[in-house]
PDB file of N, CA and C in Angstrom:
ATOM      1  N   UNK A 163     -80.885 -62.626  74.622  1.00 56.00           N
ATOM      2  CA  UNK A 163     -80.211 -61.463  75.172  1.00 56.00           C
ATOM      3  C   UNK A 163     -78.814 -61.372  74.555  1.00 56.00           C
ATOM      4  N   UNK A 164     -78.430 -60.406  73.954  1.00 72.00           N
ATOM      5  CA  UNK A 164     -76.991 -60.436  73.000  1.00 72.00           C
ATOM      6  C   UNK A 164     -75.788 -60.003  74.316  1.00 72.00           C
ATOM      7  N   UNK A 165     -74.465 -60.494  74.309  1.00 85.00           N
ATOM      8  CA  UNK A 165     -73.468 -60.690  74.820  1.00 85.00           C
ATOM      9  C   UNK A 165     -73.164 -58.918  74.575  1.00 85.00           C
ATOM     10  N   UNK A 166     -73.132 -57.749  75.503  1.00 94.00           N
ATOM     11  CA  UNK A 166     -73.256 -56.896  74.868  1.00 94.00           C
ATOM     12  C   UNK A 166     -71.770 -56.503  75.990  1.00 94.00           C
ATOM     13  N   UNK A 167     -71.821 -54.988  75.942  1.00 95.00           N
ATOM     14  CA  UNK A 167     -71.012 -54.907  76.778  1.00 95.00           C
ATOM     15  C   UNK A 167     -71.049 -54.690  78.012  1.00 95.00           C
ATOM     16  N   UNK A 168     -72.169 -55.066  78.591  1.00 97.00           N
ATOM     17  CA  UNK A 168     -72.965 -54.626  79.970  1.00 97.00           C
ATOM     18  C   UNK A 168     -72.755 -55.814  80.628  1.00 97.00           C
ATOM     19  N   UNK A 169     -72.950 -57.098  79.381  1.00 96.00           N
ATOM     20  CA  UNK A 169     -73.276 -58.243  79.870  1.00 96.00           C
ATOM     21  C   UNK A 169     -70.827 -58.520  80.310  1.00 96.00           C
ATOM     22  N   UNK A 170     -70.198 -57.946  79.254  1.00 96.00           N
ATOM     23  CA  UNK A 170     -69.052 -58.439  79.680  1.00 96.00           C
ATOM     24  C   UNK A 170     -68.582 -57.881  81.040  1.00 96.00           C
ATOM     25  N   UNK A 171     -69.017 -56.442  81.435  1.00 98.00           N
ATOM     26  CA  UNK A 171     -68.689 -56.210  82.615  1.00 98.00           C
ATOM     27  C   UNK A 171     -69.047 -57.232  83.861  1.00 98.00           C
ATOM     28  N   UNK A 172     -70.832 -57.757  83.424  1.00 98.00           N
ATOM     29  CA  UNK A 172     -70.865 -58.735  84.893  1.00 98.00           C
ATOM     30  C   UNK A 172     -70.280 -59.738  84.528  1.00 98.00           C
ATOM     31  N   UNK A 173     -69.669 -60.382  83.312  1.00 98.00           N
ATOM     32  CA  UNK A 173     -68.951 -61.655  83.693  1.00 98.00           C
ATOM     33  C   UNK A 173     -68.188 -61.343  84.692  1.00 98.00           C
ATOM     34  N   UNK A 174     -67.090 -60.315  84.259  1.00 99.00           N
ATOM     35  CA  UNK A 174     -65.929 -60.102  85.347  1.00 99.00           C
ATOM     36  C   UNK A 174     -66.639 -59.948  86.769  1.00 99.00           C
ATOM     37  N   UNK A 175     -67.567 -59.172  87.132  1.00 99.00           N
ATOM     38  CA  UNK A 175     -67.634 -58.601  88.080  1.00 99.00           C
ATOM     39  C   UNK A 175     -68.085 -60.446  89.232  1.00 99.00           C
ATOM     40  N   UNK A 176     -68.917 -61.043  88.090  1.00 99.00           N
ATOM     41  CA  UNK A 176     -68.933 -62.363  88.779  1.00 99.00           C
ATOM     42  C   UNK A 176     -68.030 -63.529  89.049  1.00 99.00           C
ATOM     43  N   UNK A 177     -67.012 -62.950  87.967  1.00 99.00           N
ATOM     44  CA  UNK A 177     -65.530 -64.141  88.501  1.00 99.00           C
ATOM     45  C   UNK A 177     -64.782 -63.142  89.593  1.00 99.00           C
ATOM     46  N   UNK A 178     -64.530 -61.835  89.444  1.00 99.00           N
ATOM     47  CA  UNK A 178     -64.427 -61.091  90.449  1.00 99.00           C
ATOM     48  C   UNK A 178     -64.603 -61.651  91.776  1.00 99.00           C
ATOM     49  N   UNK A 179     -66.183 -61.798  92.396  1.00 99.00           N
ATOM     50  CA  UNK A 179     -66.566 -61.770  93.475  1.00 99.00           C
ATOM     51  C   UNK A 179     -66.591 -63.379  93.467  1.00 99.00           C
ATOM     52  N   UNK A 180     -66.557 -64.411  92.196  1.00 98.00           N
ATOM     53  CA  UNK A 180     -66.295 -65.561  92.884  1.00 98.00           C
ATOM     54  C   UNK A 180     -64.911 -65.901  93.631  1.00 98.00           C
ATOM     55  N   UNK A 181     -64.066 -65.737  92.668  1.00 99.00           N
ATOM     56  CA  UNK A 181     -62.538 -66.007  93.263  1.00 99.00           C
ATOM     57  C   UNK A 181     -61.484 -64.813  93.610  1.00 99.00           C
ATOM     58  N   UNK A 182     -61.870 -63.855  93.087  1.00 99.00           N
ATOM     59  CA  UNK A 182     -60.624 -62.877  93.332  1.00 99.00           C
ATOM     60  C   UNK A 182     -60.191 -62.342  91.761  1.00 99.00           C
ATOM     61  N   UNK A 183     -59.177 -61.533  91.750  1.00 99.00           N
ATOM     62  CA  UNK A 183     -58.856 -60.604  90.310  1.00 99.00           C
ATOM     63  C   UNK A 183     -58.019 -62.065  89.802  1.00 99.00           C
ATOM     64  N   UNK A 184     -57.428 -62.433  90.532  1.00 99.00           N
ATOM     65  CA  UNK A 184     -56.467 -63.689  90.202  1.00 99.00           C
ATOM     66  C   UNK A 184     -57.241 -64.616  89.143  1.00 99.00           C
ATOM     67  N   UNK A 185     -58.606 -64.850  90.046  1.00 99.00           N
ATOM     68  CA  UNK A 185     -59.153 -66.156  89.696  1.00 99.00           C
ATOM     69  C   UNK A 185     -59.804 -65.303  88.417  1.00 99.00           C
ATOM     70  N   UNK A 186     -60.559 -64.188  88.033  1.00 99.00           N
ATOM     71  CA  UNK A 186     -61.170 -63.655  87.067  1.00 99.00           C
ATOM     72  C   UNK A 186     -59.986 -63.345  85.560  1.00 99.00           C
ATOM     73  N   UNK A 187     -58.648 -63.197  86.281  1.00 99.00           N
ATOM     74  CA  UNK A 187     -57.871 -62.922  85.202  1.00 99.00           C
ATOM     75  C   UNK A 187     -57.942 -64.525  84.400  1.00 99.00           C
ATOM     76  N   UNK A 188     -58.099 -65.504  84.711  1.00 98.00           N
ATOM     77  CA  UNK A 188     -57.776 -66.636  84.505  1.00 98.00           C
ATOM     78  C   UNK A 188     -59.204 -67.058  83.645  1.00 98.00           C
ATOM     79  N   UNK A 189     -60.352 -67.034  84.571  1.00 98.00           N
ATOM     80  CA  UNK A 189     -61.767 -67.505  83.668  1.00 98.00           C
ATOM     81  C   UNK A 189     -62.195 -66.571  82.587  1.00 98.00           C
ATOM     82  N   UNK A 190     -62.289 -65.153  82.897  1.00 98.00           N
ATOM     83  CA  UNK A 190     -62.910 -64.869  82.111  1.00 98.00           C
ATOM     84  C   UNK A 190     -62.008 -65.097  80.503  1.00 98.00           C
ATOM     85  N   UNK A 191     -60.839 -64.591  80.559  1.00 98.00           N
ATOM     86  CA  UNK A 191     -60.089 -64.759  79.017  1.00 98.00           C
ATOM     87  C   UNK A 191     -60.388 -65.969  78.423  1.00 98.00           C
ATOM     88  N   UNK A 192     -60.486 -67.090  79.509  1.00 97.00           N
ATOM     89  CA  UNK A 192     -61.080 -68.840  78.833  1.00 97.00           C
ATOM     90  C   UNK A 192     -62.309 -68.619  78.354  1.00 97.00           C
ATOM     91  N   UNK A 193     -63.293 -67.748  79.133  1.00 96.00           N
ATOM     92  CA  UNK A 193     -64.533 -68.082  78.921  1.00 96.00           C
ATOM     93  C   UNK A 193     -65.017 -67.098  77.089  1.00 96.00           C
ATOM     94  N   UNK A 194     -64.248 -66.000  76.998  1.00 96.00           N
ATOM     95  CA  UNK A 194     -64.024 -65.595  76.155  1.00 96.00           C
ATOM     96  C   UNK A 194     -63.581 -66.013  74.987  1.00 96.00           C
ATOM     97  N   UNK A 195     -62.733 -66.446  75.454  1.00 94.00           N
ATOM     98  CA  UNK A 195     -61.984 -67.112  74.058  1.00 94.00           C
ATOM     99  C   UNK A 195     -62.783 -68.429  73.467  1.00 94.00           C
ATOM    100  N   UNK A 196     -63.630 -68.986  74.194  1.00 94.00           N
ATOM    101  CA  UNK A 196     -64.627 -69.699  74.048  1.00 94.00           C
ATOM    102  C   UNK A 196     -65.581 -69.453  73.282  1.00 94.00           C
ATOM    103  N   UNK A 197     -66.101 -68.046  73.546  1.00 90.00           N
ATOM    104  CA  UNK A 197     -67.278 -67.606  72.832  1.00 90.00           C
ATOM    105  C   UNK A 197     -66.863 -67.027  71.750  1.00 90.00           C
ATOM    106  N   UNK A 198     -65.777 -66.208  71.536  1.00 87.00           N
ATOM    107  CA  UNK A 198     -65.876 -65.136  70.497  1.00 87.00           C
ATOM    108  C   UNK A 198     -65.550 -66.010  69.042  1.00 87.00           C
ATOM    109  N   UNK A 199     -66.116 -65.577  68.495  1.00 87.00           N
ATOM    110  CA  UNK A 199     -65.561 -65.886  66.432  1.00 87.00           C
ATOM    111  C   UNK A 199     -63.896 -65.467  66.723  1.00 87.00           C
ATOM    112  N   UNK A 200     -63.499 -66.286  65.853  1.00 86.00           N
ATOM    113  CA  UNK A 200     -61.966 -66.823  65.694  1.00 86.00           C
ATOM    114  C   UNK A 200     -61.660 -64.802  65.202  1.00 86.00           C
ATOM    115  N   UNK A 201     -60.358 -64.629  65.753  1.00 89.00           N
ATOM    116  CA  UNK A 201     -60.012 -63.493  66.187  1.00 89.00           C
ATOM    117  C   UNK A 201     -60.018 -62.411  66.494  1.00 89.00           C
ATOM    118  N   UNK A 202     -61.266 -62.261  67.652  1.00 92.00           N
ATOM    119  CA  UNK A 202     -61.990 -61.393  68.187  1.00 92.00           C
ATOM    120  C   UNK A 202     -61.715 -60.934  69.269  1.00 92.00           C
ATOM    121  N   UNK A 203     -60.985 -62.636  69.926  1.00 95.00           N
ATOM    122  CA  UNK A 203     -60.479 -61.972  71.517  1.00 95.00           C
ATOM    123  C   UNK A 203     -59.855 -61.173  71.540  1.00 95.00           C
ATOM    124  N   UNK A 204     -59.651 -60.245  72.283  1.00 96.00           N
ATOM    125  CA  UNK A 204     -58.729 -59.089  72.710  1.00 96.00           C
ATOM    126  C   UNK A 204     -57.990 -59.111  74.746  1.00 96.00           C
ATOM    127  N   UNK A 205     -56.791 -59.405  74.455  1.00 97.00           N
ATOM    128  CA  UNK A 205     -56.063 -59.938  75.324  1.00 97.00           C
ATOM    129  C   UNK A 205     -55.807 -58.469  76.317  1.00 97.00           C
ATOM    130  N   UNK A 206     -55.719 -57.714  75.688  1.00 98.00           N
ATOM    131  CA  UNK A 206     -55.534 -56.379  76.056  1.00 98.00           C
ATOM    132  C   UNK A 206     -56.725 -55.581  77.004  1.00 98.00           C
ATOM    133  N   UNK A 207     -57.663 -55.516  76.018  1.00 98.00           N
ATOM    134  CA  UNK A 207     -58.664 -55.207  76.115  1.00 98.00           C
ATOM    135  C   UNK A 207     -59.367 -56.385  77.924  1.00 98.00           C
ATOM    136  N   UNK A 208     -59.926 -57.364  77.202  1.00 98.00           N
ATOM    137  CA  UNK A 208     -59.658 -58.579  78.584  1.00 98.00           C
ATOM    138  C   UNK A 208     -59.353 -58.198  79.642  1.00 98.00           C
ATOM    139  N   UNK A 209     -58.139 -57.727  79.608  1.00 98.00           N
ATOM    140  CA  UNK A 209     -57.220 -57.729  81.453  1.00 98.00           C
ATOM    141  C   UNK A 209     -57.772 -56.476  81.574  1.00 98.00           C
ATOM    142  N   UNK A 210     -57.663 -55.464  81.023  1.00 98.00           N
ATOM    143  CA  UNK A 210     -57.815 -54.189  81.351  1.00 98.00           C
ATOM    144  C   UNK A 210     -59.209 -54.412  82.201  1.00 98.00           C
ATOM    145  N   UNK A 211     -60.402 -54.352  80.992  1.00 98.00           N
ATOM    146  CA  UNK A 211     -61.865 -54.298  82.020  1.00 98.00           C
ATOM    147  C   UNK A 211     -61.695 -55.013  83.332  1.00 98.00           C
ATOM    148  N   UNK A 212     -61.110 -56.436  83.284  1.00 99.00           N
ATOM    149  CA  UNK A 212     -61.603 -57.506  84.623  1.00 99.00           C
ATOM    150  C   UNK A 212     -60.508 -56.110  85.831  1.00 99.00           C
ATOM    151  N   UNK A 213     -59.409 -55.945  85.242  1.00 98.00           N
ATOM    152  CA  UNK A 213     -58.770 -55.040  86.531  1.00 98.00           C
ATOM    153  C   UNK A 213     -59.676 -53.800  86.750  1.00 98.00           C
ATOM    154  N   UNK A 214     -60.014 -53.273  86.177  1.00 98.00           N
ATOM    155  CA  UNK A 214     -60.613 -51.969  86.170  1.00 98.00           C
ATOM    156  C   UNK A 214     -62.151 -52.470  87.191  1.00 98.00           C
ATOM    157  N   UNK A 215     -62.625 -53.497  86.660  1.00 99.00           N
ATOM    158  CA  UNK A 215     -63.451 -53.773  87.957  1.00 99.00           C
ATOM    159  C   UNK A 215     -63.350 -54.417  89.243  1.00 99.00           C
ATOM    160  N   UNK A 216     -61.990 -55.001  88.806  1.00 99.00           N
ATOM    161  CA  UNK A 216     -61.928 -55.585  90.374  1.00 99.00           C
ATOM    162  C   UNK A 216     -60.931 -54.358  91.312  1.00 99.00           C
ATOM    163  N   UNK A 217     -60.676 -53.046  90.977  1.00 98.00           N
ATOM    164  CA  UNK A 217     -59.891 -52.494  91.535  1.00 98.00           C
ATOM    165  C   UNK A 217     -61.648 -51.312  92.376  1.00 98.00           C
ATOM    166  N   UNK A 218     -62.859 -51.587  91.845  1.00 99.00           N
ATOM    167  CA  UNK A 218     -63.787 -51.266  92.187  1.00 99.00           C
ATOM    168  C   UNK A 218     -64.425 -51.897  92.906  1.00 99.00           C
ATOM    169  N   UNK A 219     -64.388 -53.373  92.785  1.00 99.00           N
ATOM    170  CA  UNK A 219     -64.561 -54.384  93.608  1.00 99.00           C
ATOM    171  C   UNK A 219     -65.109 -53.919  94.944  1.00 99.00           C
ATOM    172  N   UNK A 220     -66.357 -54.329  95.568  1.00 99.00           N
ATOM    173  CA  UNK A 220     -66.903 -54.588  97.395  1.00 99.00           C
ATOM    174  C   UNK A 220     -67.182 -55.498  97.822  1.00 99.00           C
ATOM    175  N   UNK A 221     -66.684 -56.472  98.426  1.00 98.00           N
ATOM    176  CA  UNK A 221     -67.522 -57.551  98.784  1.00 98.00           C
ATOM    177  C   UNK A 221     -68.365 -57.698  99.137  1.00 98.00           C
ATOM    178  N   UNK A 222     -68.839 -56.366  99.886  1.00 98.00           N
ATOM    179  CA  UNK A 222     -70.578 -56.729 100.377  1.00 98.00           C
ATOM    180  C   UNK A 222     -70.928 -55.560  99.573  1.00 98.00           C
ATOM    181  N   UNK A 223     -70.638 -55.434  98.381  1.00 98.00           N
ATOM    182  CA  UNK A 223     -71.811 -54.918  97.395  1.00 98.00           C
ATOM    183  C   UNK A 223     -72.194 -55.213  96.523  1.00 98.00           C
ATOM    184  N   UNK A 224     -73.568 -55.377  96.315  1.00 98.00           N
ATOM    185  CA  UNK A 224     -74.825 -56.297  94.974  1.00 98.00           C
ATOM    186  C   UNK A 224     -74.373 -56.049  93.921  1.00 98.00           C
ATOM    187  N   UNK A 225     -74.534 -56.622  92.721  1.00 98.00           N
ATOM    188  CA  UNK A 225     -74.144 -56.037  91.305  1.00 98.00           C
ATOM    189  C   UNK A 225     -74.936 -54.732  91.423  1.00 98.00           C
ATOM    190  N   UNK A 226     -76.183 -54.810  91.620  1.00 98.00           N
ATOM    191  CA  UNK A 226     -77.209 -53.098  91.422  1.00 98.00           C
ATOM    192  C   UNK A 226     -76.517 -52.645  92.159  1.00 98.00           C
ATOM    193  N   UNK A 227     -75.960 -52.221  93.018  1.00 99.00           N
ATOM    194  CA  UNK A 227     -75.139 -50.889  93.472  1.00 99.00           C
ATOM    195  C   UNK A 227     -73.883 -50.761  93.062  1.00 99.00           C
ATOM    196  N   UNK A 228     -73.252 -52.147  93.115  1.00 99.00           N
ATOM    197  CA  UNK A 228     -72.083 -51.586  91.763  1.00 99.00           C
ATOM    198  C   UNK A 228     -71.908 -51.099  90.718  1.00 99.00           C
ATOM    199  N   UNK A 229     -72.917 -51.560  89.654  1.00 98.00           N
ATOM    200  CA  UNK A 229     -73.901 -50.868  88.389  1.00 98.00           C
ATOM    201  C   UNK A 229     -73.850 -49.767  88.864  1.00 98.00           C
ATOM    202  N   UNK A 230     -74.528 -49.142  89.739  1.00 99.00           N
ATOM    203  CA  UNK A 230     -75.279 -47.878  90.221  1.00 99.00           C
ATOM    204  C   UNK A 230     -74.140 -47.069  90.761  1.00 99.00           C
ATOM    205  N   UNK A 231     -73.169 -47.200  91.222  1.00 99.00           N
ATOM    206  CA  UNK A 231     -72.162 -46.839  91.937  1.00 99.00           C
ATOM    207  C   UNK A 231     -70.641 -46.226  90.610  1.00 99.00           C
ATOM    208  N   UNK A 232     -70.978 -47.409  89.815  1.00 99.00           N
ATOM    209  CA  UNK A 232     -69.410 -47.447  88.926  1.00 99.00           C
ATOM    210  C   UNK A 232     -69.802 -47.009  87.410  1.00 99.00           C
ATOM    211  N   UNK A 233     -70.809 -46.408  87.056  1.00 98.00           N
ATOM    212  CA  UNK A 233     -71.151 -45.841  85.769  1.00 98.00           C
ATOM    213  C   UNK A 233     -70.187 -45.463  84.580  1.00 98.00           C
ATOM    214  N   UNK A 234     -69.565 -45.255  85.024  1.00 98.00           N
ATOM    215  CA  UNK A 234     -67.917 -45.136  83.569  1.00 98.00           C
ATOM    216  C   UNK A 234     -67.526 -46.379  83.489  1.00 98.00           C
ATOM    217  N   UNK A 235     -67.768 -47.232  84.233  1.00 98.00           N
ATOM    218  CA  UNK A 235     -67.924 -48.708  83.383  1.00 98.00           C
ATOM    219  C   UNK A 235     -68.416 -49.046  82.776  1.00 98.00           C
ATOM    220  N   UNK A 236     -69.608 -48.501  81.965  1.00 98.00           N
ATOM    221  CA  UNK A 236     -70.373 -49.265  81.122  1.00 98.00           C
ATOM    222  C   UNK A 236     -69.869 -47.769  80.025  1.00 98.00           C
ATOM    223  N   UNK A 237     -69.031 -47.343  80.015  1.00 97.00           N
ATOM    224  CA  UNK A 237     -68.624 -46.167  78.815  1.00 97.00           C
ATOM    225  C   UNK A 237     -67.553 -47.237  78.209  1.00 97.00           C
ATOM    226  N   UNK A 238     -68.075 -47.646  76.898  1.00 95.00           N
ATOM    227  CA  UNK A 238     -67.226 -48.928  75.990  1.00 95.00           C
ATOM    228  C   UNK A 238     -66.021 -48.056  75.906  1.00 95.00           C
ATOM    229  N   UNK A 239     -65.515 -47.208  75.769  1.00 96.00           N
ATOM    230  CA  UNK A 239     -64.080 -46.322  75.053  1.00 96.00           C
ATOM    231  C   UNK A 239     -63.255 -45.945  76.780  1.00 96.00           C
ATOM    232  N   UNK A 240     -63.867 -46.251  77.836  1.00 98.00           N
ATOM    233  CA  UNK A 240     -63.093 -46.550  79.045  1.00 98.00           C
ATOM    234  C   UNK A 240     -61.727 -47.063  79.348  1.00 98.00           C
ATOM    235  N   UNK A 241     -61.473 -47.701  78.531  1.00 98.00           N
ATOM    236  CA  UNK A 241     -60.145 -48.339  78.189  1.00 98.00           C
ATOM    237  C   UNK A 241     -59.376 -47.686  77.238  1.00 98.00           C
ATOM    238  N   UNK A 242     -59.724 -47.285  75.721  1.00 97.00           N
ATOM    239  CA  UNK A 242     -59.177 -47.066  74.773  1.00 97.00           C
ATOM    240  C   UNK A 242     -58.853 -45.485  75.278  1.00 97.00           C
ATOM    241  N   UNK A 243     -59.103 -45.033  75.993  1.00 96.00           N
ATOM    242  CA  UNK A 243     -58.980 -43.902  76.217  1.00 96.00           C
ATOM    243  C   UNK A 243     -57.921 -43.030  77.406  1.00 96.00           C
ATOM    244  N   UNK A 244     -57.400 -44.744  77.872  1.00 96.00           N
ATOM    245  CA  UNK A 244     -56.241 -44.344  78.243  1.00 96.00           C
ATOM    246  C   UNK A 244     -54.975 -44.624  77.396  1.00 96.00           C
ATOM    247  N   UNK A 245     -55.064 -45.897  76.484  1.00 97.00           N
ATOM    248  CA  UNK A 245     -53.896 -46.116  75.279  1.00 97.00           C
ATOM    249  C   UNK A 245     -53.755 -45.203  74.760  1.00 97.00           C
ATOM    250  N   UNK A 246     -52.494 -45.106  74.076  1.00 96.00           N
ATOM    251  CA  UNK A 246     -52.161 -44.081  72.465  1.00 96.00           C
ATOM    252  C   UNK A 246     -52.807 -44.987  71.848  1.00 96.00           C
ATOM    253  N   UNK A 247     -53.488 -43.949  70.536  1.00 93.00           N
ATOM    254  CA  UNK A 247     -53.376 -43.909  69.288  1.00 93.00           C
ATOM    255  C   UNK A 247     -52.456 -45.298  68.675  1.00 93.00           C
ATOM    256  N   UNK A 248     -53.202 -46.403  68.527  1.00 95.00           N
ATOM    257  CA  UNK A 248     -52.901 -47.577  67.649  1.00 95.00           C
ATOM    258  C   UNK A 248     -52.445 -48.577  68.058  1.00 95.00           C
ATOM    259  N   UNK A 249     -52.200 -48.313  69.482  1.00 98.00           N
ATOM    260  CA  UNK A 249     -51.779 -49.586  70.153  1.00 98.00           C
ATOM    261  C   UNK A 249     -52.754 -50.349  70.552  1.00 98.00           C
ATOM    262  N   UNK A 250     -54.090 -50.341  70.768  1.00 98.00           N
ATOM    263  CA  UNK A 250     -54.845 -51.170  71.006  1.00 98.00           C
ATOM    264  C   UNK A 250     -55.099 -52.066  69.929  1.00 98.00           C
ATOM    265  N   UNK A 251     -54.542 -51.394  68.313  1.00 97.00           N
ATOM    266  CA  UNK A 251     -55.399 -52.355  67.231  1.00 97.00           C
ATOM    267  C   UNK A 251     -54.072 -53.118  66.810  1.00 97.00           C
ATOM    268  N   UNK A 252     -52.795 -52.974  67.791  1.00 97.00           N
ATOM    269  CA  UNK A 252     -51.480 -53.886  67.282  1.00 97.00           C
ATOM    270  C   UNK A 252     -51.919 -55.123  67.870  1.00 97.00           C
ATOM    271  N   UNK A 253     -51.410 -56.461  66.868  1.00 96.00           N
ATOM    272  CA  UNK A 253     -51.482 -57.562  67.433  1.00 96.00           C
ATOM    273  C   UNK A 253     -50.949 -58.381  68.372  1.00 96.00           C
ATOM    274  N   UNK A 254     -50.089 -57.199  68.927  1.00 97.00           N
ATOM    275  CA  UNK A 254     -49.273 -57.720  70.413  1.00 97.00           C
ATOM    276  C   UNK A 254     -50.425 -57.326  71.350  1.00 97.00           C
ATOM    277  N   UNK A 255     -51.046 -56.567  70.700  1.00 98.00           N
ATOM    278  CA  UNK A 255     -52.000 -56.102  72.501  1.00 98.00           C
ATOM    279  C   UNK A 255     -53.292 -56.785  72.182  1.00 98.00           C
ATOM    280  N   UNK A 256     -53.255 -57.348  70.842  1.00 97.00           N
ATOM    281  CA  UNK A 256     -55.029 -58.428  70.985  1.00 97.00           C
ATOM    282  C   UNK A 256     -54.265 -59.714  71.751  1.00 97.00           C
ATOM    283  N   UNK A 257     -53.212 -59.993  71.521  1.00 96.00           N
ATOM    284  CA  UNK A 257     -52.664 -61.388  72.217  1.00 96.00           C
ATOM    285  C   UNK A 257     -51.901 -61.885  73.315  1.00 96.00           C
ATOM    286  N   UNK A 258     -51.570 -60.246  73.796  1.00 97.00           N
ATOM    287  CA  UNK A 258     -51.493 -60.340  75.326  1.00 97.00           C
ATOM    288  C   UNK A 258     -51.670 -59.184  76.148  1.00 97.00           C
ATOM    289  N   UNK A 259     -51.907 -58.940  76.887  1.00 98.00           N
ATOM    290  CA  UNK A 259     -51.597 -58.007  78.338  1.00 98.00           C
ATOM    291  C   UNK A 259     -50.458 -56.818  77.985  1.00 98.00           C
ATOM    292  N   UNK A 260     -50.883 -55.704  77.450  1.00 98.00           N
ATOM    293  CA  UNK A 260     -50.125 -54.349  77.495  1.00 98.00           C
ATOM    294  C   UNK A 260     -50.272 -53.643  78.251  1.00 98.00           C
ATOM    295  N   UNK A 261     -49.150 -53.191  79.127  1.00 97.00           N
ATOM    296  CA  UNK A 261     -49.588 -51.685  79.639  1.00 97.00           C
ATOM    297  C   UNK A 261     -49.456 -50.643  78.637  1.00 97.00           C
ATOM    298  N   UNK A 262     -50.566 -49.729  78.876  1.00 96.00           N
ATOM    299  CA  UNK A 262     -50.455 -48.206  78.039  1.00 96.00           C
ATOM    300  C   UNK A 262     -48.650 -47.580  77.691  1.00 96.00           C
ATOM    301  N   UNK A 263     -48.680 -47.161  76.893  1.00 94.00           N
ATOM    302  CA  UNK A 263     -47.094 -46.299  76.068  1.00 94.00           C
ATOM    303  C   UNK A 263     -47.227 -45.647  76.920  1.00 94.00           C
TER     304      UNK A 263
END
């Protein structure tokens, strides 16, 4: 099964509902930076999705109704589409946490 982008939303959504946005800001970027080929992570990119789902976050709701519920989450350009134009591909925002210009 390839690491796609369906699959990065439930990481978060599962460090999410294990520990909190706190605890997901913390695993998933490790667990990432783990997997990806040497300079792939995106630090930017990273915080954004895990917040964007934990600000969707239910505690008593299943991944299938969150799936089912939060559909512009699985739209990959969800993020890039609130940045300007080139700040996502600067290397301050692959290596840390930007807010949008």
């Amino acid at each position: 099964m390839p690491f796609d982008h369906r699959a990065h939303v439930r990481m978060a959504w599962d460090a999410v509902a294990t520990g909190g946005v706190l605890h997901a800001l913390d695993v998933v970027p490790a667990a990432l930076r783990a997997l990806a080929s040497p300079g792939r992570y995106h630090a930017t990119l990273t915080w954004a999705w895990v917040l964007l789902v934990a600000e969707r976050y239910r505690a008593d709701e299943p991944w299938p109704a969150f799936e089912a519920r939060c559909p512009e989450l699985f739209e990959r350009d969800l993020v890039a589409r609130r940045y300007p134009s080139g700040q996502l591909a600067s290397s301050g925002a692959r290596g840390a946490f930007e807010l949008p210009r």
